[in-house]
Short mmCIF file of C-alpha atoms and ligand atoms in Angstrom, two decimals:
data_model
loop_
_atom_site.label_atom_id
_atom_site.label_comp_id
_atom_site.label_asym_id
_atom_site.label_seq_id
_atom_site.Cartn_x
_atom_site.Cartn_y
_atom_site.Cartn_z
CA MET N 1 15.39 -3.83 -7.67
CA ASP N 2 13.31 -0.72 -6.38
CA VAL N 3 16.10 0.02 -3.38
CA LEU N 4 18.98 -0.36 -6.11
CA ARG N 5 17.18 2.06 -8.35
CA ARG N 6 16.70 4.46 -5.69
CA ALA N 7 20.34 4.23 -4.47
CA GLU N 8 23.15 6.47 -5.67
CA PRO N 9 26.60 6.79 -5.24
CA ALA N 10 27.13 9.12 -2.14
CA ARG N 11 31.04 10.15 -2.28
CA GLN N 12 34.18 8.50 -2.74
CA PRO N 13 36.20 9.58 0.47
CA GLU N 14 38.83 7.06 -0.34
CA ARG N 15 40.11 5.65 -3.33
CA ASN N 16 38.32 2.60 -4.65
CA ARG N 17 35.49 3.02 -2.35
CA ILE N 18 32.23 3.80 -3.10
CA GLU N 19 29.43 4.70 -0.24
CA TRP N 20 25.61 4.26 -1.31
CA TYR N 21 22.94 5.97 0.23
CA ASP N 22 19.27 5.51 0.17
CA ARG N 23 17.67 8.79 -1.11
CA TYR N 24 14.05 7.51 -0.11
CA PRO N 25 14.10 8.48 3.23
CA GLU N 26 15.40 11.96 2.25
CA GLU N 27 12.47 12.38 -0.39
CA GLN N 28 10.10 11.43 2.26
CA LEU N 29 11.36 14.06 4.55
CA ILE N 30 11.06 16.69 2.05
CA ARG N 31 7.61 15.63 1.00
CA ARG N 32 6.44 15.48 4.62
CA MET N 33 8.08 19.40 5.27
CA ASP N 34 6.26 20.24 2.03
CA LEU N 35 3.01 19.08 3.22
CA GLU N 36 3.42 20.51 6.71
CA ARG N 37 4.07 23.85 5.01
CA GLU N 38 1.30 24.08 2.85
CA LEU N 39 -1.52 22.52 4.90
CA PRO N 40 -2.12 25.38 7.47
CA GLY N 41 -5.09 27.69 6.30
CA ALA N 42 -5.92 24.91 3.48
CA ALA N 43 -9.42 24.79 4.67
CA GLY N 44 -10.09 28.80 4.72
CA ARG N 45 -8.52 29.01 1.14
CA GLY N 46 -11.16 26.47 -0.21
CA GLU N 47 -8.46 23.68 -1.13
CA PHE N 48 -10.46 21.10 0.47
CA ASP N 49 -12.75 18.58 -1.91
CA LEU N 50 -14.79 15.72 -1.49
CA VAL N 51 -15.56 13.00 -3.94
CA TYR N 52 -18.24 10.55 -3.41
CA GLN N 53 -18.32 6.93 -4.14
CA PRO N 54 -21.68 5.20 -4.31
CA VAL N 55 -22.61 1.99 -2.36
CA LEU N 56 -25.13 -0.32 -4.21
CA ASP N 57 -27.91 -2.70 -3.24
CA LEU N 58 -26.41 -5.95 -4.78
CA ASP N 59 -29.85 -7.36 -5.28
CA ASP N 60 -30.85 -4.68 -7.69
CA GLN N 61 -27.67 -2.74 -8.28
CA CYS N 62 -29.14 0.78 -7.24
CA PRO N 63 -27.51 3.15 -5.08
CA VAL N 64 -28.39 3.37 -1.42
CA GLY N 65 -25.61 5.42 0.00
CA THR N 66 -22.47 7.44 -0.83
CA GLU N 67 -19.19 7.71 0.90
CA ALA N 68 -17.49 10.98 1.18
CA LEU N 69 -13.59 10.87 0.50
CA VAL N 70 -11.63 13.94 0.99
CA ARG N 71 -8.90 15.35 -1.51
CA TRP N 72 -6.68 18.27 -1.04
CA ARG N 73 -6.27 20.16 -4.09
CA SER N 74 -3.43 22.16 -3.49
CA PRO N 75 -1.93 24.50 -5.82
CA VAL N 76 1.45 23.75 -5.02
CA LEU N 77 1.41 20.03 -4.31
CA GLY N 78 -1.43 18.99 -6.84
CA THR N 79 -4.05 16.55 -5.27
CA VAL N 80 -3.18 15.13 -1.95
CA LEU N 81 -4.73 11.65 -1.04
CA PRO N 82 -6.20 11.14 2.61
CA ALA N 83 -3.60 8.32 3.17
CA GLU N 84 -0.89 11.27 3.39
CA LEU N 85 -3.47 14.36 4.31
CA VAL N 86 -4.85 12.87 7.53
CA PRO N 87 -1.76 11.71 9.64
CA VAL N 88 -0.20 15.20 8.69
CA ALA N 89 -3.41 17.05 9.75
CA GLU N 90 -3.50 14.87 13.13
CA ASP N 91 0.33 15.81 13.70
CA LEU N 92 -0.02 19.72 13.18
CA GLY N 93 -3.51 19.62 15.35
CA LEU N 94 -5.59 20.54 12.16
CA ILE N 95 -7.58 17.27 12.21
CA ASP N 96 -10.61 18.68 14.06
CA GLU N 97 -10.78 21.78 11.27
CA LEU N 98 -10.39 18.86 8.52
CA GLY N 99 -13.32 16.78 10.06
CA ARG N 100 -15.48 19.83 10.56
CA TRP N 101 -15.30 20.95 6.80
CA VAL N 102 -15.88 17.25 5.75
CA LEU N 103 -18.72 16.92 8.15
CA HIS N 104 -20.29 20.23 7.09
CA ARG N 105 -19.58 19.76 3.46
CA ALA N 106 -21.16 16.25 3.47
CA CYS N 107 -24.32 16.82 5.23
CA ARG N 108 -24.88 19.84 2.86
CA ARG N 109 -24.57 17.67 -0.12
CA LEU N 110 -26.61 14.71 1.48
CA ALA N 111 -29.40 17.39 1.96
CA GLU N 112 -29.12 18.55 -1.68
CA TRP N 113 -29.31 14.79 -2.74
CA SER N 114 -32.21 13.62 -0.54
CA ARG N 115 -34.42 16.50 -2.14
CA GLY N 116 -37.39 15.04 -3.72
CA GLY N 117 -37.56 11.83 -1.69
CA ARG N 118 -34.45 10.30 -2.43
CA ARG N 119 -33.52 8.12 0.21
CA LEU N 120 -29.66 7.79 0.66
CA TRP N 121 -27.28 7.55 3.18
CA MET N 122 -24.17 9.69 3.40
CA SER N 123 -20.77 7.91 5.07
CA ILE N 124 -18.00 10.05 6.43
CA ASN N 125 -14.91 8.53 7.53
CA VAL N 126 -13.30 9.56 11.09
CA SER N 127 -9.99 8.68 12.48
CA VAL N 128 -10.01 7.46 16.12
CA ALA N 129 -8.68 10.88 17.05
CA GLU N 130 -11.45 12.57 15.44
CA LEU N 131 -13.88 10.38 16.88
CA THR N 132 -12.89 10.49 20.50
CA GLY N 133 -12.61 14.29 20.71
CA PRO N 134 -14.46 15.92 23.26
CA GLU N 135 -16.57 17.69 20.68
CA PHE N 136 -17.32 15.48 18.29
CA VAL N 137 -20.76 14.08 19.27
CA GLY N 138 -22.05 17.58 19.98
CA ARG N 139 -20.59 18.75 16.29
CA VAL N 140 -22.55 15.84 14.55
CA ALA N 141 -25.70 16.50 16.40
CA ALA N 142 -25.21 20.45 15.49
CA ALA N 143 -24.63 19.56 11.62
CA LEU N 144 -27.75 17.16 11.62
CA THR N 145 -29.80 20.00 13.11
CA LEU N 146 -28.14 22.59 10.71
CA HIS N 147 -28.70 20.76 7.64
CA GLY N 148 -32.02 19.20 8.19
CA ILE N 149 -30.84 15.61 7.89
CA ALA N 150 -32.66 12.71 9.54
CA PRO N 151 -29.90 11.04 11.86
CA ASP N 152 -29.97 7.46 10.31
CA ARG N 153 -29.04 8.94 6.81
CA LEU N 154 -25.72 9.65 8.10
CA LEU N 155 -23.01 6.77 8.66
CA ILE N 156 -19.74 7.30 10.81
CA GLU N 157 -17.19 4.77 9.57
CA ILE N 158 -14.30 4.44 11.67
CA ALA N 159 -11.09 1.82 11.36
CA GLU N 160 -10.51 -0.67 13.86
CA PRO N 161 -9.29 0.84 17.05
CA SER N 162 -5.79 -0.54 18.01
CA GLY N 163 -5.18 -0.71 21.95
CA GLU N 164 -7.63 -1.63 24.82
CA GLY N 165 -7.58 2.45 25.51
CA ASP N 166 -8.58 3.51 22.14
CA LEU N 167 -11.24 0.53 22.11
CA ARG N 168 -12.93 1.71 25.33
CA ALA N 169 -13.10 5.26 24.00
CA VAL N 170 -14.44 4.48 20.43
CA VAL N 171 -17.10 2.12 21.94
CA ASN N 172 -18.16 4.94 24.08
CA GLN N 173 -18.26 7.60 21.47
CA LEU N 174 -19.93 5.27 18.95
CA GLY N 175 -22.62 4.45 21.87
CA ARG N 176 -23.38 8.15 22.03
CA LEU N 177 -23.64 8.60 18.01
CA ARG N 178 -26.21 5.82 18.13
CA ALA N 179 -27.96 7.30 20.80
CA LEU N 180 -28.33 10.09 18.31
CA GLY N 181 -29.85 7.61 15.81
CA VAL N 182 -26.90 8.36 13.66
CA ARG N 183 -25.40 4.94 12.10
CA THR N 184 -22.00 3.44 12.63
CA ALA N 185 -19.60 1.19 10.54
CA LEU N 186 -16.54 -0.62 11.12
CA ASP N 187 -14.48 0.09 8.12
CA ASP N 188 -11.61 -2.16 6.61
CA PHE N 189 -12.76 -5.15 8.61
CA GLY N 190 -10.98 -8.23 8.21
CA LEU N 191 -7.33 -6.50 8.19
CA GLY N 192 -6.92 -5.61 11.64
CA PRO N 193 -6.22 -7.83 14.71
CA MET N 194 -9.66 -7.55 16.54
CA SER N 195 -10.73 -10.49 18.23
CA LEU N 196 -14.28 -11.33 18.04
CA ALA N 197 -14.79 -10.63 21.71
CA GLN N 198 -13.59 -7.05 20.92
CA LEU N 199 -16.05 -7.12 17.59
CA ARG N 200 -18.94 -8.11 20.09
CA ARG N 201 -18.18 -5.02 21.99
CA MET N 202 -18.52 -2.31 19.19
CA PRO N 203 -21.56 -0.69 18.69
CA VAL N 204 -21.77 -0.78 15.15
CA ASP N 205 -24.74 -1.15 12.26
CA ILE N 206 -22.46 -2.17 9.44
CA LEU N 207 -19.19 -3.89 8.59
CA LYS N 208 -17.27 -2.98 5.62
CA ILE N 209 -15.39 -5.77 4.43
CA ASN N 210 -11.93 -4.88 3.26
CA ARG N 211 -11.17 -5.51 -0.54
CA ARG N 212 -8.43 -8.03 0.34
CA LEU N 213 -10.94 -10.10 1.87
CA VAL N 214 -13.16 -9.93 -1.01
CA ALA N 215 -10.47 -11.23 -3.40
CA GLU N 216 -9.34 -13.77 -0.86
CA PRO N 217 -7.58 -16.14 -3.43
CA ASP N 218 -8.82 -19.31 -1.47
CA GLY N 219 -12.14 -18.18 -1.55
CA ARG N 220 -13.53 -20.57 -3.92
CA GLN N 221 -11.00 -23.58 -3.74
CA GLY N 222 -13.17 -26.05 -2.12
CA ARG N 223 -11.44 -25.42 1.35
CA GLY N 224 -14.77 -24.77 3.23
CA GLN N 225 -16.62 -21.61 2.81
CA PRO N 226 -15.31 -18.51 1.13
CA VAL N 227 -13.83 -16.12 3.70
CA ILE N 228 -16.56 -13.30 2.75
CA ALA N 229 -19.32 -16.17 3.63
CA VAL N 230 -17.83 -16.58 6.92
CA VAL N 231 -17.60 -12.93 7.70
CA VAL N 232 -21.55 -12.64 6.64
CA SER N 233 -22.71 -15.28 8.97
CA LEU N 234 -20.77 -13.71 11.47
CA GLY N 235 -22.42 -10.44 10.76
CA ARG N 236 -25.70 -11.96 10.59
CA ARG N 237 -25.25 -13.35 14.30
CA LEU N 238 -24.21 -9.95 15.51
CA GLY N 239 -27.31 -8.34 13.65
CA VAL N 240 -24.99 -6.14 11.64
CA GLN N 241 -25.43 -5.47 7.55
CA ILE N 242 -22.41 -6.42 5.36
CA VAL N 243 -20.86 -3.88 2.79
CA ALA N 244 -18.24 -5.84 0.50
CA GLY N 245 -15.87 -3.19 -0.28
CA GLY N 246 -13.30 -2.75 -3.12
CA LEU N 247 -15.17 -4.81 -5.93
CA GLU N 248 -13.28 -4.72 -8.73
CA SER N 249 -14.74 -7.13 -11.00
CA ALA N 250 -18.36 -8.73 -12.07
CA ASP N 251 -16.73 -12.18 -10.62
CA GLN N 252 -16.06 -10.43 -7.26
CA VAL N 253 -19.38 -8.84 -7.26
CA GLU N 254 -21.24 -12.10 -7.78
CA GLN N 255 -19.13 -13.81 -5.13
CA ALA N 256 -20.05 -11.09 -2.72
CA TRP N 257 -23.69 -11.13 -3.56
CA LEU N 258 -23.94 -15.09 -3.26
CA ALA N 259 -22.00 -14.92 -0.03
CA GLY N 260 -25.00 -12.74 1.11
CA CYS N 261 -23.40 -9.66 1.30
CA ARG N 262 -26.44 -6.78 1.33
CA PHE N 263 -24.19 -3.97 -0.20
CA GLY N 264 -21.33 -3.28 -2.40
CA GLN N 265 -18.77 -0.71 -3.24
CA GLY N 266 -15.68 -0.79 -5.49
CA TYR N 267 -14.32 0.63 -8.97
CA VAL N 268 -16.40 -1.98 -11.00
CA LEU N 269 -19.91 -0.67 -9.87
CA ALA N 270 -18.95 3.02 -9.35
CA ARG N 271 -15.70 5.08 -8.86
CA PRO N 272 -15.15 8.00 -6.35
CA ALA N 273 -16.16 10.94 -8.53
CA THR N 274 -17.07 14.72 -8.00
CA ALA N 275 -20.55 15.75 -6.78
CA GLU N 276 -21.51 16.71 -10.10
CA ARG N 277 -20.63 13.50 -11.55
CA VAL N 278 -22.40 11.43 -8.75
CA GLU N 279 -25.26 13.63 -9.00
CA ALA N 280 -25.60 12.71 -12.80
CA TYR N 281 -25.41 9.24 -11.93
CA LEU N 282 -27.90 9.29 -9.47
CA GLU N 283 -30.29 10.84 -11.83
CA GLU N 284 -30.12 7.47 -13.65
CA PHE N 285 -32.05 5.83 -11.17
CA PRO N 286 -35.87 6.25 -10.31
CA THR N 287 -36.79 7.82 -6.83
CA PRO N 288 -37.08 7.18 -4.22
CA TYR N 289 -34.76 4.29 -3.99
CA ARG N 290 -36.12 2.76 -0.73
P1 C2E F 1 -11.58 3.78 3.17
O1 C2E F 1 -12.82 4.32 3.73
O2 C2E F 1 -11.42 2.16 3.05
O3 C2E F 1 -12.05 4.11 1.43
C1 C2E F 1 -11.93 3.25 0.43
C2 C2E F 1 -10.55 3.59 -0.29
O4 C2E F 1 -10.46 2.78 -1.41
C3 C2E F 1 -10.73 5.05 -0.95
O5 C2E F 1 -9.58 5.83 -1.01
C4 C2E F 1 -11.40 4.56 -2.27
O6 C2E F 1 -11.05 5.34 -3.29
C5 C2E F 1 -10.35 3.27 -2.38
N1 C2E F 1 -11.36 2.29 -3.45
C6 C2E F 1 -12.65 2.34 -3.72
N2 C2E F 1 -13.17 1.21 -4.40
C7 C2E F 1 -11.95 0.80 -4.81
C8 C2E F 1 -11.69 -0.47 -5.68
O7 C2E F 1 -12.55 -1.21 -6.11
N3 C2E F 1 -10.24 -1.16 -5.61
C9 C2E F 1 -9.51 0.07 -4.81
N4 C2E F 1 -7.89 -0.54 -5.14
N5 C2E F 1 -9.52 0.90 -4.37
C10 C2E F 1 -10.96 1.28 -4.23
P2 C2E F 1 -9.12 6.92 -0.70
O8 C2E F 1 -10.03 7.90 -1.08
O9 C2E F 1 -7.67 7.26 -1.08
O10 C2E F 1 -9.20 6.95 0.89
C11 C2E F 1 -8.30 6.26 1.74
C12 C2E F 1 -9.03 6.21 2.94
O11 C2E F 1 -8.76 7.37 3.66
C13 C2E F 1 -10.24 5.78 3.21
O12 C2E F 1 -10.14 4.40 3.24
C14 C2E F 1 -10.43 6.28 4.68
O13 C2E F 1 -10.10 5.35 5.46
C15 C2E F 1 -9.55 7.39 4.61
N6 C2E F 1 -10.40 8.95 4.54
C16 C2E F 1 -11.19 9.37 3.22
N7 C2E F 1 -11.53 10.65 3.77
C17 C2E F 1 -11.25 10.71 4.99
C18 C2E F 1 -12.00 11.90 5.54
O14 C2E F 1 -12.52 12.78 5.17
N8 C2E F 1 -11.24 11.57 6.76
C19 C2E F 1 -10.54 10.59 7.20
N9 C2E F 1 -10.52 11.06 8.96
N10 C2E F 1 -10.15 9.74 6.65
C20 C2E F 1 -10.52 9.67 5.44
MG1 MG F 2 -14.57 4.32 4.61
#
């Protein structure tokens, strides 16, 4: 139906003959050109923004960390989400500029929120291209020093790498980050094709389970253990902690907790919000948390 709705009569070159064309690829192309035209210089014009989503300890529902999520507030295009922004930034060679801005802004915020003994971590997301860039680890080390942050308060989240070449480079860089004391997480675990053997090679401290796995419909229908519980026991064997992501209902929170997930994140617990709102939210909890 969607395709039909998008389709429009194109022209009638001959009598009684209508050709249809799909405007969708054309709209995508125009959108892409708009993004490519507007993105250069966005950092300098102050158009990037971060929202933060708390991560909670599922035992007591207190916040233990926040995840920084980038937004591009373009005066021309409105708010652009990372799913659109990051690929364009990569293709235009601007991903380093974006990544540097995110790293420093998130570290600065973490330093502010850590004053007074509050013990929070800050997650930042990096693409494989950013992580494997030659300057990435040095840049992280410099940011920690500049903002006076204990390395274990920073968590670098990376999605599953695809090919063997990427995997090797990612393993190497994550190892170097951990040597600094920085913690690492495999994001959206359970969606990609990563094998167990590959997972064991990943130097990560945390697995973030994708929300589709958390909401797995077969989970409680008696066919053995819920998928989430299997991942938790796998995580235990690998010595990693688990964050259940994308929790959208109290029922899902309970399932994650029953399965043994230590941490949770999702709209039902706390939505991504501006720094000011998250700060007000954090103020509701006693410090230091843990
Ligand atoms: P992610 O790291 O898996 O982040 C979670 C995404 O799911 C976020 O979308 C968040 O807003 C959304 N989310 C959180 N809780 C829920 C929930 O309960 N239900 C649903 N349906 N969604 C939820 P967002 O902000 O659009 O980010 C999308 C992805 O973009 C992120 O996925 C991350 O991989 C990437 N990303 C975000 N910020 C950055 C950045 O600064 N740099 C890079 N390279 N990638 C980023
Ligand atoms: Mg993430």
